[in-house]
């Protein structure tokens, strides 16, 4: 009986080491198992699991992240981080990773991948497990005994106490243990700042008041989708799923400064799309880098900046929708929101956003990962930066060396947005208005521009990398100096203007897309995006 229970505990550690240790401690507290057998079972199970990870690294190499069950537990970026940490610190990293959530699996696999000598690795595995197991099992025994006594006396409190116990375990794993290390504390601080600074809020938290306002405007004006007539030249007014290629082509035909681009339909085979990109490069005289993005994407999702044929092949092999390849436009990036009522002779710029690429500066001592966690802004987006730069987190930049963490002006990918109202000049307004009126049927939307500098932008010298329609935002609201109330007021005013322009175009004969069609287009877009 006891041997069977010990074997069950040892095997359970392969599923969840920490929870199994806690469960073993509770069994000891109930008197169902002695402390020594519980410690032995957890120790042997954890040691066996650690050796399994080490062996998988030796046997499969970097392919381990594509082999079940390891692909369910380890991401390729995690393995890269674990390999770098193990290479930097040697076998002692095994001991440290046992106490750092998220590093245990990748570090142990990395030990095998780097073919570290078996005997020293075994010794460190045993020492780490011998330290960790008594802490968890002993804590569960110490905490579990009074809890079990309380449950015996007050059975009606079983569920609340169980809930509090699970909450305690969650708090321990997600707050207490990370707080024991500097990196853990910095990640907790970044998480706190993401929730307390509204600019990082998810759309589901930011947009409910705006959605309610849009619904009220639709009911008041007698058409929930009246805004789809704001831009008759763009399907659905540019609300969802519009083709970037079609819009850029229309702008190009009107003489607007648009970087060369080419559509890559998913209906073509991978080799046909690769051949089309190479022909495009030859015809346009382009080198690297190139920009690759979904033809109907939003918020920078699925965008790649490519610097080699291998990166191009890898990116195209993983896409499932039509994509657009575009020449990379160097310089600074800006967002310019334009609006014009149909009866007005000239339009105006209602928002200008200066997009700054977040960067850190090396000190010659700290690795890139520490620089990210130390930076007051980068720490807010640390999880994304750590994923994107996993292979470089342990590099030590030279003192004074600036390292950009993001290359495109997308807030959700880490760019900083600043209110650029002061950058609007008469020359810029004339240039944007001329381009917009040259695109027949366009009245309302945001240009994403690249310019050599703010001064060049003010002179009207820029390239248009994208134009978004009615659902685009006045992105200057994400300036940290603005409150969420300011953001809501600005977005509500923007949508009121969209409905007004839509109503004016409807009165001039423009078609309003029915609600059922808009919903169908939205569902089709989400289905393709998935």
PDB file of N, CA, C and O in Angstrom, residues 140-206:
ATOM      1  N   UNK A 140       3.828  22.313   3.367  1.00  0.00           N
ATOM      2  CA  UNK A 140       2.473  21.766   3.263  1.00  0.00           C
ATOM      3  C   UNK A 140       2.076  21.036   4.545  1.00  0.00           C
ATOM      4  O   UNK A 140       0.917  21.107   4.985  1.00  0.00           O
ATOM      5  N   UNK A 141       3.039  20.311   5.158  1.00  0.00           N
ATOM      6  CA  UNK A 141       2.742  19.630   6.429  1.00  0.00           C
ATOM      7  C   UNK A 141       2.421  20.653   7.513  1.00  0.00           C
ATOM      8  O   UNK A 141       1.442  20.536   8.260  1.00  0.00           O
ATOM      9  N   UNK A 142       3.255  21.678   7.589  1.00  0.00           N
ATOM     10  CA  UNK A 142       3.095  22.695   8.634  1.00  0.00           C
ATOM     11  C   UNK A 142       1.785  23.460   8.478  1.00  0.00           C
ATOM     12  O   UNK A 142       1.052  23.688   9.435  1.00  0.00           O
ATOM     13  N   UNK A 143       1.465  23.822   7.225  1.00  0.00           N
ATOM     14  CA  UNK A 143       0.227  24.560   6.973  1.00  0.00           C
ATOM     15  C   UNK A 143      -0.965  23.624   6.967  1.00  0.00           C
ATOM     16  O   UNK A 143      -2.065  23.969   7.394  1.00  0.00           O
ATOM     17  N   UNK A 144      -0.753  22.399   6.482  1.00  0.00           N
ATOM     18  CA  UNK A 144      -1.859  21.476   6.285  1.00  0.00           C
ATOM     19  C   UNK A 144      -2.469  20.954   7.555  1.00  0.00           C
ATOM     20  O   UNK A 144      -3.683  20.749   7.646  1.00  0.00           O
ATOM     21  N   UNK A 145      -1.659  20.714   8.587  1.00  0.00           N
ATOM     22  CA  UNK A 145      -2.197  20.145   9.826  1.00  0.00           C
ATOM     23  C   UNK A 145      -3.279  21.022  10.456  1.00  0.00           C
ATOM     24  O   UNK A 145      -4.378  20.543  10.734  1.00  0.00           O
ATOM     25  N   UNK A 146      -3.015  22.316  10.665  1.00  0.00           N
ATOM     26  CA  UNK A 146      -4.096  23.146  11.236  1.00  0.00           C
ATOM     27  C   UNK A 146      -5.299  23.258  10.308  1.00  0.00           C
ATOM     28  O   UNK A 146      -6.440  23.338  10.765  1.00  0.00           O
ATOM     29  N   UNK A 147      -5.049  23.273   9.000  1.00  0.00           N
ATOM     30  CA  UNK A 147      -6.174  23.355   8.062  1.00  0.00           C
ATOM     31  C   UNK A 147      -7.028  22.101   8.146  1.00  0.00           C
ATOM     32  O   UNK A 147      -8.270  22.155   8.183  1.00  0.00           O
ATOM     33  N   UNK A 148      -6.376  20.930   8.185  1.00  0.00           N
ATOM     34  CA  UNK A 148      -7.129  19.672   8.253  1.00  0.00           C
ATOM     35  C   UNK A 148      -7.893  19.555   9.567  1.00  0.00           C
ATOM     36  O   UNK A 148      -9.023  19.054   9.602  1.00  0.00           O
ATOM     37  N   UNK A 149      -7.269  20.018  10.661  1.00  0.00           N
ATOM     38  CA  UNK A 149      -7.984  20.012  11.939  1.00  0.00           C
ATOM     39  C   UNK A 149      -9.214  20.905  11.865  1.00  0.00           C
ATOM     40  O   UNK A 149     -10.285  20.557  12.377  1.00  0.00           O
ATOM     41  N   UNK A 150      -9.048  22.070  11.214  1.00  0.00           N
ATOM     42  CA  UNK A 150     -10.170  23.000  11.103  1.00  0.00           C
ATOM     43  C   UNK A 150     -11.277  22.409  10.244  1.00  0.00           C
ATOM     44  O   UNK A 150     -12.460  22.542  10.546  1.00  0.00           O
ATOM     45  N   UNK A 151     -10.890  21.737   9.166  1.00  0.00           N
ATOM     46  CA  UNK A 151     -11.889  21.121   8.297  1.00  0.00           C
ATOM     47  C   UNK A 151     -12.668  20.035   9.033  1.00  0.00           C
ATOM     48  O   UNK A 151     -13.866  19.850   8.808  1.00  0.00           O
ATOM     49  N   UNK A 152     -11.962  19.284   9.878  1.00  0.00           N
ATOM     50  CA  UNK A 152     -12.638  18.220  10.622  1.00  0.00           C
ATOM     51  C   UNK A 152     -13.690  18.790  11.554  1.00  0.00           C
ATOM     52  O   UNK A 152     -14.736  18.177  11.798  1.00  0.00           O
ATOM     53  N   UNK A 153     -13.422  19.966  12.117  1.00  0.00           N
ATOM     54  CA  UNK A 153     -14.367  20.573  13.038  1.00  0.00           C
ATOM     55  C   UNK A 153     -15.494  21.312  12.320  1.00  0.00           C
ATOM     56  O   UNK A 153     -16.626  21.349  12.754  1.00  0.00           O
ATOM     57  N   UNK A 154     -15.160  21.921  11.222  1.00  0.00           N
ATOM     58  CA  UNK A 154     -16.137  22.763  10.511  1.00  0.00           C
ATOM     59  C   UNK A 154     -16.223  22.336   9.044  1.00  0.00           C
ATOM     60  O   UNK A 154     -15.647  22.970   8.164  1.00  0.00           O
ATOM     61  N   UNK A 155     -16.898  21.234   8.817  1.00  0.00           N
ATOM     62  CA  UNK A 155     -16.954  20.699   7.456  1.00  0.00           C
ATOM     63  C   UNK A 155     -17.638  21.657   6.497  1.00  0.00           C
ATOM     64  O   UNK A 155     -17.342  21.665   5.308  1.00  0.00           O
ATOM     65  N   UNK A 156     -18.542  22.466   7.023  1.00  0.00           N
ATOM     66  CA  UNK A 156     -19.246  23.385   6.133  1.00  0.00           C
ATOM     67  C   UNK A 156     -18.315  24.456   5.556  1.00  0.00           C
ATOM     68  O   UNK A 156     -18.664  25.131   4.590  1.00  0.00           O
ATOM     69  N   UNK A 157     -17.161  24.624   6.204  1.00  0.00           N
ATOM     70  CA  UNK A 157     -16.199  25.606   5.704  1.00  0.00           C
ATOM     71  C   UNK A 157     -15.184  24.990   4.735  1.00  0.00           C
ATOM     72  O   UNK A 157     -14.232  25.650   4.343  1.00  0.00           O
ATOM     73  N   UNK A 158     -15.409  23.741   4.349  1.00  0.00           N
ATOM     74  CA  UNK A 158     -14.413  23.038   3.531  1.00  0.00           C
ATOM     75  C   UNK A 158     -14.151  23.754   2.212  1.00  0.00           C
ATOM     76  O   UNK A 158     -12.985  23.992   1.838  1.00  0.00           O
ATOM     77  N   UNK A 159     -15.215  24.101   1.516  1.00  0.00           N
ATOM     78  CA  UNK A 159     -15.023  24.720   0.200  1.00  0.00           C
ATOM     79  C   UNK A 159     -14.364  26.089   0.297  1.00  0.00           C
ATOM     80  O   UNK A 159     -13.409  26.376  -0.441  1.00  0.00           O
ATOM     81  N   UNK A 160     -14.821  26.981   1.215  1.00  0.00           N
ATOM     82  CA  UNK A 160     -14.119  28.269   1.329  1.00  0.00           C
ATOM     83  C   UNK A 160     -12.656  28.111   1.710  1.00  0.00           C
ATOM     84  O   UNK A 160     -11.791  28.805   1.176  1.00  0.00           O
ATOM     85  N   UNK A 161     -12.372  27.186   2.630  1.00  0.00           N
ATOM     86  CA  UNK A 161     -10.982  27.010   3.049  1.00  0.00           C
ATOM     87  C   UNK A 161     -10.157  26.431   1.903  1.00  0.00           C
ATOM     88  O   UNK A 161      -9.003  26.818   1.687  1.00  0.00           O
ATOM     89  N   UNK A 162     -10.752  25.491   1.148  1.00  0.00           N
ATOM     90  CA  UNK A 162     -10.048  24.955  -0.010  1.00  0.00           C
ATOM     91  C   UNK A 162      -9.759  26.071  -1.019  1.00  0.00           C
ATOM     92  O   UNK A 162      -8.658  26.150  -1.584  1.00  0.00           O
ATOM     93  N   UNK A 163     -10.759  26.945  -1.215  1.00  0.00           N
ATOM     94  CA  UNK A 163     -10.543  28.060  -2.136  1.00  0.00           C
ATOM     95  C   UNK A 163      -9.441  28.984  -1.672  1.00  0.00           C
ATOM     96  O   UNK A 163      -8.592  29.414  -2.460  1.00  0.00           O
ATOM     97  N   UNK A 164      -9.427  29.270  -0.360  1.00  0.00           N
ATOM     98  CA  UNK A 164      -8.367  30.121   0.178  1.00  0.00           C
ATOM     99  C   UNK A 164      -7.012  29.440   0.054  1.00  0.00           C
ATOM    100  O   UNK A 164      -5.994  30.088  -0.214  1.00  0.00           O
ATOM    101  N   UNK A 165      -6.993  28.125   0.227  1.00  0.00           N
ATOM    102  CA  UNK A 165      -5.734  27.407   0.080  1.00  0.00           C
ATOM    103  C   UNK A 165      -5.206  27.475  -1.338  1.00  0.00           C
ATOM    104  O   UNK A 165      -4.006  27.685  -1.566  1.00  0.00           O
ATOM    105  N   UNK A 166      -6.108  27.283  -2.310  1.00  0.00           N
ATOM    106  CA  UNK A 166      -5.684  27.382  -3.713  1.00  0.00           C
ATOM    107  C   UNK A 166      -5.225  28.794  -4.045  1.00  0.00           C
ATOM    108  O   UNK A 166      -4.254  28.984  -4.787  1.00  0.00           O
ATOM    109  N   UNK A 167      -5.948  29.790  -3.486  1.00  0.00           N
ATOM    110  CA  UNK A 167      -5.535  31.177  -3.692  1.00  0.00           C
ATOM    111  C   UNK A 167      -4.141  31.406  -3.117  1.00  0.00           C
ATOM    112  O   UNK A 167      -3.295  32.086  -3.710  1.00  0.00           O
ATOM    113  N   UNK A 168      -3.901  30.820  -1.928  1.00  0.00           N
ATOM    114  CA  UNK A 168      -2.583  30.957  -1.325  1.00  0.00           C
ATOM    115  C   UNK A 168      -1.493  30.345  -2.173  1.00  0.00           C
ATOM    116  O   UNK A 168      -0.402  30.911  -2.321  1.00  0.00           O
ATOM    117  N   UNK A 169      -1.791  29.183  -2.767  1.00  0.00           N
ATOM    118  CA  UNK A 169      -0.800  28.545  -3.646  1.00  0.00           C
ATOM    119  C   UNK A 169      -0.533  29.423  -4.864  1.00  0.00           C
ATOM    120  O   UNK A 169       0.610  29.579  -5.308  1.00  0.00           O
ATOM    121  N   UNK A 170      -1.616  30.003  -5.414  1.00  0.00           N
ATOM    122  CA  UNK A 170      -1.441  30.862  -6.589  1.00  0.00           C
ATOM    123  C   UNK A 170      -0.613  32.087  -6.234  1.00  0.00           C
ATOM    124  O   UNK A 170       0.287  32.478  -6.978  1.00  0.00           O
ATOM    125  N   UNK A 171      -0.921  32.704  -5.092  1.00  0.00           N
ATOM    126  CA  UNK A 171      -0.168  33.885  -4.674  1.00  0.00           C
ATOM    127  C   UNK A 171       1.295  33.536  -4.427  1.00  0.00           C
ATOM    128  O   UNK A 171       2.195  34.313  -4.756  1.00  0.00           O
ATOM    129  N   UNK A 172       1.514  32.356  -3.875  1.00  0.00           N
ATOM    130  CA  UNK A 172       2.898  31.937  -3.626  1.00  0.00           C
ATOM    131  C   UNK A 172       3.666  31.790  -4.925  1.00  0.00           C
ATOM    132  O   UNK A 172       4.794  32.275  -5.068  1.00  0.00           O
ATOM    133  N   UNK A 173       3.047  31.101  -5.892  1.00  0.00           N
ATOM    134  CA  UNK A 173       3.740  30.869  -7.158  1.00  0.00           C
ATOM    135  C   UNK A 173       3.883  32.099  -8.020  1.00  0.00           C
ATOM    136  O   UNK A 173       4.876  32.248  -8.740  1.00  0.00           O
ATOM    137  N   UNK A 174       2.893  32.998  -7.946  1.00  0.00           N
ATOM    138  CA  UNK A 174       2.898  34.141  -8.857  1.00  0.00           C
ATOM    139  C   UNK A 174       3.409  35.435  -8.236  1.00  0.00           C
ATOM    140  O   UNK A 174       3.767  36.362  -8.971  1.00  0.00           O
ATOM    141  N   UNK A 175       3.440  35.503  -6.906  1.00  0.00           N
ATOM    142  CA  UNK A 175       3.890  36.739  -6.252  1.00  0.00           C
ATOM    143  C   UNK A 175       5.053  36.501  -5.298  1.00  0.00           C
ATOM    144  O   UNK A 175       6.100  37.150  -5.417  1.00  0.00           O
ATOM    145  N   UNK A 176       4.874  35.568  -4.368  1.00  0.00           N
ATOM    146  CA  UNK A 176       5.889  35.390  -3.335  1.00  0.00           C
ATOM    147  C   UNK A 176       7.209  34.883  -3.911  1.00  0.00           C
ATOM    148  O   UNK A 176       8.271  35.475  -3.671  1.00  0.00           O
ATOM    149  N   UNK A 177       7.168  33.790  -4.671  1.00  0.00           N
ATOM    150  CA  UNK A 177       8.420  33.237  -5.203  1.00  0.00           C
ATOM    151  C   UNK A 177       9.112  34.202  -6.172  1.00  0.00           C
ATOM    152  O   UNK A 177      10.325  34.406  -6.066  1.00  0.00           O
ATOM    153  N   UNK A 178       8.387  34.821  -7.127  1.00  0.00           N
ATOM    154  CA  UNK A 178       9.079  35.799  -7.986  1.00  0.00           C
ATOM    155  C   UNK A 178       9.679  36.956  -7.200  1.00  0.00           C
ATOM    156  O   UNK A 178      10.723  37.489  -7.581  1.00  0.00           O
ATOM    157  N   UNK A 179       9.045  37.341  -6.092  1.00  0.00           N
ATOM    158  CA  UNK A 179       9.548  38.478  -5.316  1.00  0.00           C
ATOM    159  C   UNK A 179      10.858  38.177  -4.607  1.00  0.00           C
ATOM    160  O   UNK A 179      11.502  39.090  -4.083  1.00  0.00           O
ATOM    161  N   UNK A 180      11.288  36.929  -4.598  1.00  0.00           N
ATOM    162  CA  UNK A 180      12.538  36.570  -3.939  1.00  0.00           C
ATOM    163  C   UNK A 180      13.767  36.938  -4.760  1.00  0.00           C
ATOM    164  O   UNK A 180      14.882  36.915  -4.248  1.00  0.00           O
ATOM    165  N   UNK A 181      13.582  37.259  -6.065  1.00  0.00           N
ATOM    166  CA  UNK A 181      14.712  37.618  -6.916  1.00  0.00           C
ATOM    167  C   UNK A 181      14.503  39.019  -7.491  1.00  0.00           C
ATOM    168  O   UNK A 181      13.365  39.494  -7.620  1.00  0.00           O
ATOM    169  N   UNK A 182      15.611  39.671  -7.860  1.00  0.00           N
ATOM    170  CA  UNK A 182      15.513  41.018  -8.439  1.00  0.00           C
ATOM    171  C   UNK A 182      14.737  40.979  -9.749  1.00  0.00           C
ATOM    172  O   UNK A 182      13.868  41.824  -9.986  1.00  0.00           O
ATOM    173  N   UNK A 183      15.035  39.999 -10.601  1.00  0.00           N
ATOM    174  CA  UNK A 183      14.327  39.916 -11.883  1.00  0.00           C
ATOM    175  C   UNK A 183      12.841  39.658 -11.660  1.00  0.00           C
ATOM    176  O   UNK A 183      11.995  40.217 -12.361  1.00  0.00           O
ATOM    177  N   UNK A 184      12.532  38.800 -10.698  1.00  0.00           N
ATOM    178  CA  UNK A 184      11.121  38.548 -10.404  1.00  0.00           C
ATOM    179  C   UNK A 184      10.412  39.795  -9.921  1.00  0.00           C
ATOM    180  O   UNK A 184       9.275  40.065 -10.323  1.00  0.00           O
ATOM    181  N   UNK A 185      11.078  40.567  -9.058  1.00  0.00           N
ATOM    182  CA  UNK A 185      10.460  41.807  -8.557  1.00  0.00           C
ATOM    183  C   UNK A 185      10.261  42.812  -9.675  1.00  0.00           C
ATOM    184  O   UNK A 185       9.236  43.515  -9.723  1.00  0.00           O
ATOM    185  N   UNK A 186      11.216  42.900 -10.594  1.00  0.00           N
ATOM    186  CA  UNK A 186      11.073  43.852 -11.701  1.00  0.00           C
ATOM    187  C   UNK A 186       9.925  43.434 -12.629  1.00  0.00           C
ATOM    188  O   UNK A 186       9.182  44.283 -13.132  1.00  0.00           O
ATOM    189  N   UNK A 187       9.778  42.124 -12.856  1.00  0.00           N
ATOM    190  CA  UNK A 187       8.658  41.674 -13.698  1.00  0.00           C
ATOM    191  C   UNK A 187       7.325  41.946 -13.008  1.00  0.00           C
ATOM    192  O   UNK A 187       6.338  42.308 -13.664  1.00  0.00           O
ATOM    193  N   UNK A 188       7.272  41.758 -11.699  1.00  0.00           N
ATOM    194  CA  UNK A 188       6.052  42.094 -10.967  1.00  0.00           C
ATOM    195  C   UNK A 188       5.752  43.589 -11.064  1.00  0.00           C
ATOM    196  O   UNK A 188       4.593  43.992 -11.222  1.00  0.00           O
ATOM    197  N   UNK A 189       6.789  44.414 -10.985  1.00  0.00           N
ATOM    198  CA  UNK A 189       6.607  45.856 -11.102  1.00  0.00           C
ATOM    199  C   UNK A 189       6.092  46.212 -12.494  1.00  0.00           C
ATOM    200  O   UNK A 189       5.187  47.058 -12.635  1.00  0.00           O
ATOM    201  N   UNK A 190       6.636  45.568 -13.527  1.00  0.00           N
ATOM    202  CA  UNK A 190       6.156  45.816 -14.883  1.00  0.00           C
ATOM    203  C   UNK A 190       4.705  45.413 -15.045  1.00  0.00           C
ATOM    204  O   UNK A 190       3.922  46.114 -15.698  1.00  0.00           O
ATOM    205  N   UNK A 191       4.330  44.286 -14.439  1.00  0.00           N
ATOM    206  CA  UNK A 191       2.932  43.845 -14.521  1.00  0.00           C
ATOM    207  C   UNK A 191       2.015  44.851 -13.817  1.00  0.00           C
ATOM    208  O   UNK A 191       0.931  45.168 -14.303  1.00  0.00           O
ATOM    209  N   UNK A 192       2.465  45.341 -12.663  1.00  0.00           N
ATOM    210  CA  UNK A 192       1.682  46.337 -11.923  1.00  0.00           C
ATOM    211  C   UNK A 192       1.494  47.601 -12.750  1.00  0.00           C
ATOM    212  O   UNK A 192       0.397  48.170 -12.816  1.00  0.00           O
ATOM    213  N   UNK A 193       2.560  48.050 -13.405  1.00  0.00           N
ATOM    214  CA  UNK A 193       2.459  49.272 -14.204  1.00  0.00           C
ATOM    215  C   UNK A 193       1.552  49.073 -15.412  1.00  0.00           C
ATOM    216  O   UNK A 193       0.858  50.008 -15.830  1.00  0.00           O
ATOM    217  N   UNK A 194       1.545  47.891 -15.985  1.00  0.00           N
ATOM    218  CA  UNK A 194       0.652  47.646 -17.130  1.00  0.00           C
ATOM    219  C   UNK A 194      -0.813  47.786 -16.724  1.00  0.00           C
ATOM    220  O   UNK A 194      -1.645  48.219 -17.519  1.00  0.00           O
ATOM    221  N   UNK A 195      -1.147  47.397 -15.505  1.00  0.00           N
ATOM    222  CA  UNK A 195      -2.540  47.477 -15.078  1.00  0.00           C
ATOM    223  C   UNK A 195      -2.898  48.846 -14.509  1.00  0.00           C
ATOM    224  O   UNK A 195      -4.070  49.231 -14.509  1.00  0.00           O
ATOM    225  N   UNK A 196      -1.932  49.591 -14.020  1.00  0.00           N
ATOM    226  CA  UNK A 196      -2.236  50.894 -13.433  1.00  0.00           C
ATOM    227  C   UNK A 196      -2.061  52.033 -14.426  1.00  0.00           C
ATOM    228  O   UNK A 196      -2.458  53.160 -14.114  1.00  0.00           O
ATOM    229  N   UNK A 197      -1.482  51.766 -15.597  1.00  0.00           N
ATOM    230  CA  UNK A 197      -1.361  52.788 -16.634  1.00  0.00           C
ATOM    231  C   UNK A 197      -2.284  52.392 -17.776  1.00  0.00           C
ATOM    232  O   UNK A 197      -2.057  51.387 -18.462  1.00  0.00           O
ATOM    233  N   UNK A 198      -3.306  53.182 -17.986  1.00  0.00           N
ATOM    234  CA  UNK A 198      -4.381  52.771 -18.892  1.00  0.00           C
ATOM    235  C   UNK A 198      -3.895  52.531 -20.313  1.00  0.00           C
ATOM    236  O   UNK A 198      -4.537  51.782 -21.074  1.00  0.00           O
ATOM    237  N   UNK A 199      -2.791  53.135 -20.738  1.00  0.00           N
ATOM    238  CA  UNK A 199      -2.342  52.969 -22.123  1.00  0.00           C
ATOM    239  C   UNK A 199      -2.030  51.508 -22.448  1.00  0.00           C
ATOM    240  O   UNK A 199      -1.973  51.126 -23.619  1.00  0.00           O
ATOM    241  N   UNK A 200      -1.832  50.676 -21.415  1.00  0.00           N
ATOM    242  CA  UNK A 200      -1.543  49.258 -21.629  1.00  0.00           C
ATOM    243  C   UNK A 200      -2.771  48.380 -21.441  1.00  0.00           C
ATOM    244  O   UNK A 200      -2.662  47.160 -21.535  1.00  0.00           O
ATOM    245  N   UNK A 201      -3.910  48.965 -21.151  1.00  0.00           N
ATOM    246  CA  UNK A 201      -5.096  48.160 -20.931  1.00  0.00           C
ATOM    247  C   UNK A 201      -5.468  47.400 -22.203  1.00  0.00           C
ATOM    248  O   UNK A 201      -5.324  47.916 -23.323  1.00  0.00           O
ATOM    249  N   UNK A 202      -6.023  46.181 -22.055  1.00  0.00           N
ATOM    250  CA  UNK A 202      -6.541  45.467 -23.226  1.00  0.00           C
ATOM    251  C   UNK A 202      -7.768  46.170 -23.786  1.00  0.00           C
ATOM    252  O   UNK A 202      -8.453  46.924 -23.089  1.00  0.00           O
ATOM    253  N   UNK A 203      -8.053  45.922 -25.058  1.00  0.00           N
ATOM    254  CA  UNK A 203      -9.180  46.575 -25.708  1.00  0.00           C
ATOM    255  C   UNK A 203     -10.505  46.293 -24.996  1.00  0.00           C
ATOM    256  O   UNK A 203     -11.394  47.146 -24.938  1.00  0.00           O
ATOM    257  N   UNK A 204     -10.624  45.087 -24.423  1.00  0.00           N
ATOM    258  CA  UNK A 204     -11.859  44.749 -23.730  1.00  0.00           C
ATOM    259  C   UNK A 204     -12.117  45.584 -22.506  1.00  0.00           C
ATOM    260  O   UNK A 204     -13.257  45.687 -22.026  1.00  0.00           O
ATOM    261  N   UNK A 205     -11.089  46.202 -21.977  1.00  0.00           N
ATOM    262  CA  UNK A 205     -11.242  47.071 -20.815  1.00  0.00           C
ATOM    263  C   UNK A 205     -11.372  48.535 -21.219  1.00  0.00           C
ATOM    264  O   UNK A 205     -12.095  49.303 -20.576  1.00  0.00           O
ATOM    265  N   UNK A 206     -10.679  48.928 -22.293  1.00  0.00           N
ATOM    266  CA  UNK A 206     -10.677  50.327 -22.709  1.00  0.00           C
ATOM    267  C   UNK A 206     -11.929  50.705 -23.491  1.00  0.00           C
ATOM    268  O   UNK A 206     -12.454  51.821 -23.334  1.00  0.00           O
TER     269      UNK A 206
END
